[in-house]
Structures are given as C-alpha cells and as structure tokens.
Amino acid sequence: MSIVKINAITVPADSGDELGRRFAAHGGSMAGVAGFEGFELLQPTDGRTQWLVLTRWADEESYGAWRSSQDFARSHGGGPAGEGERPRPVGTASELWSYTVAVAQA
C-alpha cells in the first residue's frame, strides 16, 4: 500500500504565485525516481497560508532513499545551484506529515 508525505509550507499571501512557478519549472524532475508514484501542489482557497506538497510513494524505503539522495539535496538548496545564486526560499516554515492510505476509491 502506498504511503503519502505532505509538506505543509507556510507561504506569505504575496508569494504563493512564486511557489507555484518554482514547482512548475521542475515538472517531470521526479520521473524515474524509484518508488515515486505522484505529486500534487495544493493551493489554499480559504484564506490559509499553508500550501500542501502531496507526494505518494510505493513504500517508506523509497521515500527515505530519495530524501538521502543528491537529487533531493540539489533540489532543496543543499547542492550546486549551477550558474547564478539560488533564489531565496518562498516559504517561511514547513512541517512534514506522514500517512498511509486507509481507504482508496477510484
């Protein structure tokens, strides 16, 4: 059964569009990552400031392997940025939530 990881990122109201642009710019970057099943960026519609990055994984081991990979480090500011400076973070805080799928419907 899949596992779900949700990164709840607190984003100032005037920075949400930038967060969306940054994620869109990296579309497809998870292709080929072992155990990765899907991704969604959820934008709040009720005045909240927390955006949710929802990922689905085959198992905890696959997620852990990605978290300890160079690809993860690079995509989260821990590796070479290439040319130019890395952009400043958009979020002011984040919290990781972990779930298993209890019931699924298609």
Short mmCIF file of C-alpha atoms in Angstrom, two decimals:
data_model
loop_
_atom_site.label_atom_id
_atom_site.label_comp_id
_atom_site.label_asym_id
_atom_site.label_seq_id
_atom_site.Cartn_x
_atom_site.Cartn_y
_atom_site.Cartn_z
CA MET A 1 0.00 0.00 0.00
CA SER A 2 1.26 3.47 -0.85
CA ILE A 3 2.45 5.99 1.67
CA VAL A 4 1.74 9.71 1.46
CA LYS A 5 4.06 12.51 2.53
CA ILE A 6 2.67 16.02 2.85
CA ASN A 7 4.93 19.02 3.25
CA ALA A 8 2.81 21.84 4.67
CA ILE A 9 4.61 25.05 3.67
CA THR A 10 3.63 28.38 5.19
CA VAL A 11 3.77 30.95 2.39
CA PRO A 12 3.08 34.69 2.72
CA ALA A 13 -0.01 35.72 0.74
CA ASP A 14 2.04 37.64 -1.83
CA SER A 15 4.43 34.72 -2.51
CA GLY A 16 2.09 31.87 -3.45
CA ASP A 17 2.32 32.51 -7.19
CA GLU A 18 6.11 32.30 -6.98
CA LEU A 19 5.91 28.97 -5.16
CA GLY A 20 3.65 27.64 -7.92
CA ARG A 21 6.04 28.90 -10.63
CA ARG A 22 9.01 27.22 -8.97
CA PHE A 23 7.28 23.86 -8.72
CA ALA A 24 6.01 24.12 -12.31
CA ALA A 25 9.55 24.85 -13.51
CA HIS A 26 10.69 21.50 -12.12
CA GLY A 27 7.85 19.48 -13.67
CA GLY A 28 8.98 15.99 -14.53
CA SER A 29 12.08 16.16 -12.34
CA MET A 30 10.84 13.18 -10.31
CA ALA A 31 10.45 10.95 -13.37
CA GLY A 32 12.40 7.78 -12.88
CA VAL A 33 12.81 8.12 -9.10
CA ALA A 34 12.38 4.62 -7.68
CA GLY A 35 9.11 4.23 -5.78
CA PHE A 36 7.75 7.69 -6.66
CA GLU A 37 4.08 7.46 -7.62
CA GLY A 38 2.85 11.02 -7.89
CA PHE A 39 2.89 14.64 -6.81
CA GLU A 40 0.43 17.50 -6.34
CA LEU A 41 0.88 21.08 -5.14
CA LEU A 42 -2.30 22.18 -3.38
CA GLN A 43 -3.11 25.89 -3.16
CA PRO A 44 -5.34 27.07 -0.30
CA THR A 45 -8.70 28.56 -1.24
CA ASP A 46 -9.94 29.55 2.21
CA GLY A 47 -7.51 32.25 3.32
CA ARG A 48 -4.97 29.88 4.85
CA THR A 49 -1.30 30.45 4.21
CA GLN A 50 -0.26 26.79 4.12
CA TRP A 51 0.31 25.24 0.71
CA LEU A 52 0.50 21.44 0.65
CA VAL A 53 3.04 19.46 -1.34
CA LEU A 54 1.49 16.00 -1.53
CA THR A 55 3.64 13.09 -2.72
CA ARG A 56 2.79 9.40 -2.95
CA TRP A 57 5.43 6.67 -2.63
CA ALA A 58 5.47 2.90 -3.02
CA ASP A 59 6.99 2.49 0.45
CA GLU A 60 8.91 4.22 3.23
CA GLU A 61 12.23 2.87 1.91
CA SER A 62 11.76 4.56 -1.48
CA TYR A 63 10.95 7.86 0.18
CA GLY A 64 13.95 7.54 2.51
CA ALA A 65 16.29 6.75 -0.39
CA TRP A 66 15.12 9.87 -2.25
CA ARG A 67 15.49 12.04 0.88
CA SER A 68 19.12 10.95 1.23
CA SER A 69 19.91 11.37 -2.48
CA GLN A 70 21.96 14.06 -4.19
CA ASP A 71 18.89 14.94 -6.29
CA PHE A 72 16.97 15.80 -3.13
CA ALA A 73 19.88 17.87 -1.78
CA ARG A 74 20.22 19.81 -5.04
CA SER A 75 16.50 20.48 -5.35
CA HIS A 76 16.30 21.72 -1.77
CA GLY A 77 19.29 24.04 -1.79
CA GLY A 78 21.92 21.62 -0.49
CA GLY A 79 23.88 21.10 -3.66
CA PRO A 80 25.38 23.01 -6.57
CA ALA A 81 22.94 25.55 -7.91
CA GLY A 82 24.53 25.84 -11.32
CA GLU A 83 25.00 29.32 -12.64
CA GLY A 84 23.97 32.28 -10.53
CA GLU A 85 22.68 32.42 -6.99
CA ARG A 86 19.92 30.27 -5.58
CA PRO A 87 16.62 32.11 -5.15
CA ARG A 88 15.55 32.86 -1.61
CA PRO A 89 13.02 30.46 -0.09
CA VAL A 90 9.39 31.37 -0.65
CA GLY A 91 8.07 29.63 2.46
CA THR A 92 8.62 30.87 5.98
CA ALA A 93 8.10 27.48 7.67
CA SER A 94 7.29 23.89 6.79
CA GLU A 95 6.10 20.75 8.51
CA LEU A 96 6.23 17.18 7.19
CA TRP A 97 3.20 14.94 7.70
CA SER A 98 3.22 11.18 7.02
CA TYR A 99 0.21 8.99 6.22
CA THR A 100 -0.72 5.58 4.89
CA VAL A 101 -3.77 5.11 2.69
CA ALA A 102 -6.61 3.75 4.84
CA VAL A 103 -9.30 3.65 2.12
CA ALA A 104 -8.95 4.42 -1.58
CA GLN A 105 -11.56 4.88 -4.29
CA ALA A 106 -11.03 5.42 -7.99
#
